[in-house]
Amino acid sequence: FRELIEILAISRNQKLPQPGEEGQILELLIQRDGEFQELMKLAVDQGKIHHEMQLLEKVVEKRDNDIQQLQKQLKEAEHILATAVYQAKEKLKSIEKARKG
C-alpha cells in the first residue's frame, strides 16, 4: 500500500498524468486488496487453530493430572498389598511354628 501511495503521489506531482496509469494503479490496488483479504482469512483461520490448540492443551493437562492421581493411588495400593502379603507370610510362619511346637 505504501508503494501505491508513493506512486499516486508521484503521479500527482507530474503535470500530465500518463494515459492508463490511473487504471493500472486501480488494478494494482484491487490486486493488493485481494491479497490482503486472503491474508486476513488466513490469520482468522490460524487464530481458530490456535484457540483449538489451547483447548486441547487444557484437556491434555487435565488428563495428565488424572494420570498422576491414578499413579499415586496405585502406589498406595501397592504399598498396602505388599504390607498385607508380608503380614500374611508372618502369620503363616507363626502357624507353622505352632504346629511344630
PDB file of C-alpha atoms in Angstrom:
ATOM      1  CA  PHE A   1       0.000   0.000   0.000  1.00  0.00           C
ATOM      2  CA  ARG A   2       2.880   2.331   0.742  1.00  0.00           C
ATOM      3  CA  GLU A   3       4.242   1.747  -2.757  1.00  0.00           C
ATOM      4  CA  LEU A   4       0.861   2.533  -4.269  1.00  0.00           C
ATOM      5  CA  ILE A   5       0.541   5.740  -2.303  1.00  0.00           C
ATOM      6  CA  GLU A   6       4.036   6.763  -3.369  1.00  0.00           C
ATOM      7  CA  ILE A   7       3.127   6.065  -6.988  1.00  0.00           C
ATOM      8  CA  LEU A   8      -0.035   8.134  -6.610  1.00  0.00           C
ATOM      9  CA  ALA A   9       1.915  10.974  -5.012  1.00  0.00           C
ATOM     10  CA  ILE A  10       4.485  10.917  -7.801  1.00  0.00           C
ATOM     11  CA  SER A  11       1.786  10.833 -10.475  1.00  0.00           C
ATOM     12  CA  ARG A  12       0.008  13.817  -8.884  1.00  0.00           C
ATOM     13  CA  ASN A  13       3.237  15.787  -8.837  1.00  0.00           C
ATOM     14  CA  GLN A  14       3.626  15.228 -12.583  1.00  0.00           C
ATOM     15  CA  LYS A  15       1.966  17.885 -14.674  1.00  0.00           C
ATOM     16  CA  LEU A  16       0.396  15.481 -17.164  1.00  0.00           C
ATOM     17  CA  PRO A  17      -0.751  12.058 -15.993  1.00  0.00           C
ATOM     18  CA  GLN A  18       0.227   9.203 -18.275  1.00  0.00           C
ATOM     19  CA  PRO A  19      -2.716   7.635 -20.129  1.00  0.00           C
ATOM     20  CA  GLY A  20      -3.935   4.431 -18.473  1.00  0.00           C
ATOM     21  CA  GLU A  21      -1.739   4.946 -15.422  1.00  0.00           C
ATOM     22  CA  GLU A  22      -4.682   5.519 -13.097  1.00  0.00           C
ATOM     23  CA  GLY A  23      -6.314   2.312 -14.320  1.00  0.00           C
ATOM     24  CA  GLN A  24      -3.125   0.379 -13.659  1.00  0.00           C
ATOM     25  CA  ILE A  25      -2.913   1.825 -10.186  1.00  0.00           C
ATOM     26  CA  LEU A  26      -6.541   0.924  -9.551  1.00  0.00           C
ATOM     27  CA  GLU A  27      -5.937  -2.643 -10.766  1.00  0.00           C
ATOM     28  CA  LEU A  28      -2.885  -2.879  -8.530  1.00  0.00           C
ATOM     29  CA  LEU A  29      -4.928  -1.623  -5.576  1.00  0.00           C
ATOM     30  CA  ILE A  30      -7.613  -4.220  -6.273  1.00  0.00           C
ATOM     31  CA  GLN A  31      -4.970  -6.949  -6.541  1.00  0.00           C
ATOM     32  CA  ARG A  32      -3.336  -5.881  -3.279  1.00  0.00           C
ATOM     33  CA  ASP A  33      -6.728  -5.748  -1.593  1.00  0.00           C
ATOM     34  CA  GLY A  34      -7.373  -9.334  -2.687  1.00  0.00           C
ATOM     35  CA  GLU A  35      -4.022 -10.407  -1.286  1.00  0.00           C
ATOM     36  CA  PHE A  36      -4.779  -8.576   1.943  1.00  0.00           C
ATOM     37  CA  GLN A  37      -8.190 -10.282   2.214  1.00  0.00           C
ATOM     38  CA  GLU A  38      -6.545 -13.690   1.722  1.00  0.00           C
ATOM     39  CA  LEU A  39      -4.008 -12.899   4.430  1.00  0.00           C
ATOM     40  CA  MET A  40      -6.785 -11.788   6.778  1.00  0.00           C
ATOM     41  CA  LYS A  41      -8.675 -15.040   6.138  1.00  0.00           C
ATOM     42  CA  LEU A  42      -5.503 -16.990   6.832  1.00  0.00           C
ATOM     43  CA  ALA A  43      -4.960 -15.038  10.052  1.00  0.00           C
ATOM     44  CA  VAL A  44      -8.523 -15.784  11.184  1.00  0.00           C
ATOM     45  CA  ASP A  45      -8.069 -19.478  10.379  1.00  0.00           C
ATOM     46  CA  GLN A  46      -4.781 -19.568  12.284  1.00  0.00           C
ATOM     47  CA  GLY A  47      -6.475 -17.833  15.212  1.00  0.00           C
ATOM     48  CA  LYS A  48      -9.136 -20.543  15.289  1.00  0.00           C
ATOM     49  CA  ILE A  49      -6.479 -23.264  15.137  1.00  0.00           C
ATOM     50  CA  HIS A  50      -4.543 -21.566  17.949  1.00  0.00           C
ATOM     51  CA  HIS A  51      -7.692 -21.432  20.077  1.00  0.00           C
ATOM     52  CA  GLU A  52      -8.394 -25.129  19.429  1.00  0.00           C
ATOM     53  CA  MET A  53      -4.804 -25.962  20.367  1.00  0.00           C
ATOM     54  CA  GLN A  54      -5.171 -24.087  23.645  1.00  0.00           C
ATOM     55  CA  LEU A  55      -8.350 -26.030  24.434  1.00  0.00           C
ATOM     56  CA  LEU A  56      -6.609 -29.314  23.616  1.00  0.00           C
ATOM     57  CA  GLU A  57      -3.629 -28.359  25.783  1.00  0.00           C
ATOM     58  CA  LYS A  58      -6.021 -27.829  28.709  1.00  0.00           C
ATOM     59  CA  VAL A  59      -7.577 -31.262  28.093  1.00  0.00           C
ATOM     60  CA  VAL A  60      -4.105 -32.855  27.949  1.00  0.00           C
ATOM     61  CA  GLU A  61      -3.132 -31.088  31.187  1.00  0.00           C
ATOM     62  CA  LYS A  62      -6.266 -32.403  32.916  1.00  0.00           C
ATOM     63  CA  ARG A  63      -5.586 -35.923  31.646  1.00  0.00           C
ATOM     64  CA  ASP A  64      -2.002 -35.687  32.888  1.00  0.00           C
ATOM     65  CA  ASN A  65      -3.262 -34.669  36.317  1.00  0.00           C
ATOM     66  CA  ASP A  66      -5.740 -37.580  36.287  1.00  0.00           C
ATOM     67  CA  ILE A  67      -2.935 -39.993  35.361  1.00  0.00           C
ATOM     68  CA  GLN A  68      -0.708 -38.646  38.134  1.00  0.00           C
ATOM     69  CA  GLN A  69      -3.532 -39.119  40.652  1.00  0.00           C
ATOM     70  CA  LEU A  70      -4.094 -42.688  39.454  1.00  0.00           C
ATOM     71  CA  GLN A  71      -0.377 -43.443  39.689  1.00  0.00           C
ATOM     72  CA  LYS A  72      -0.345 -42.122  43.253  1.00  0.00           C
ATOM     73  CA  GLN A  73      -3.344 -44.275  44.160  1.00  0.00           C
ATOM     74  CA  LEU A  74      -1.748 -47.326  42.551  1.00  0.00           C
ATOM     75  CA  LYS A  75       1.456 -46.802  44.544  1.00  0.00           C
ATOM     76  CA  GLU A  76      -0.580 -46.540  47.744  1.00  0.00           C
ATOM     77  CA  ALA A  77      -2.490 -49.720  46.852  1.00  0.00           C
ATOM     78  CA  GLU A  78       0.794 -51.482  46.037  1.00  0.00           C
ATOM     79  CA  HIS A  79       2.200 -50.492  49.417  1.00  0.00           C
ATOM     80  CA  ILE A  80      -0.923 -51.699  51.233  1.00  0.00           C
ATOM     81  CA  LEU A  81      -0.872 -55.010  49.345  1.00  0.00           C
ATOM     82  CA  ALA A  82       2.842 -55.505  49.990  1.00  0.00           C
ATOM     83  CA  THR A  83       2.269 -54.917  53.698  1.00  0.00           C
ATOM     84  CA  ALA A  84      -0.686 -57.335  53.718  1.00  0.00           C
ATOM     85  CA  VAL A  85       1.361 -60.032  51.936  1.00  0.00           C
ATOM     86  CA  TYR A  86       4.230 -59.592  54.398  1.00  0.00           C
ATOM     87  CA  GLN A  87       1.867 -59.871  57.372  1.00  0.00           C
ATOM     88  CA  ALA A  88       0.206 -62.965  55.856  1.00  0.00           C
ATOM     89  CA  LYS A  89       3.610 -64.637  55.414  1.00  0.00           C
ATOM     90  CA  GLU A  90       4.495 -63.836  59.011  1.00  0.00           C
ATOM     91  CA  LYS A  91       1.223 -65.381  60.217  1.00  0.00           C
ATOM     92  CA  LEU A  92       1.866 -68.498  58.156  1.00  0.00           C
ATOM     93  CA  LYS A  93       5.318 -68.782  59.730  1.00  0.00           C
ATOM     94  CA  SER A  94       3.748 -68.416  63.173  1.00  0.00           C
ATOM     95  CA  ILE A  95       1.136 -71.082  62.391  1.00  0.00           C
ATOM     96  CA  GLU A  96       3.837 -73.495  61.158  1.00  0.00           C
ATOM     97  CA  LYS A  97       5.904 -72.893  64.282  1.00  0.00           C
ATOM     98  CA  ALA A  98       2.864 -73.505  66.452  1.00  0.00           C
ATOM     99  CA  ARG A  99       2.133 -76.827  64.694  1.00  0.00           C
ATOM    100  CA  LYS A 100       5.735 -77.972  65.034  1.00  0.00           C
ATOM    101  CA  GLY A 101       5.903 -76.820  68.604  1.00  0.00           C
TER     102      GLY A 101
END
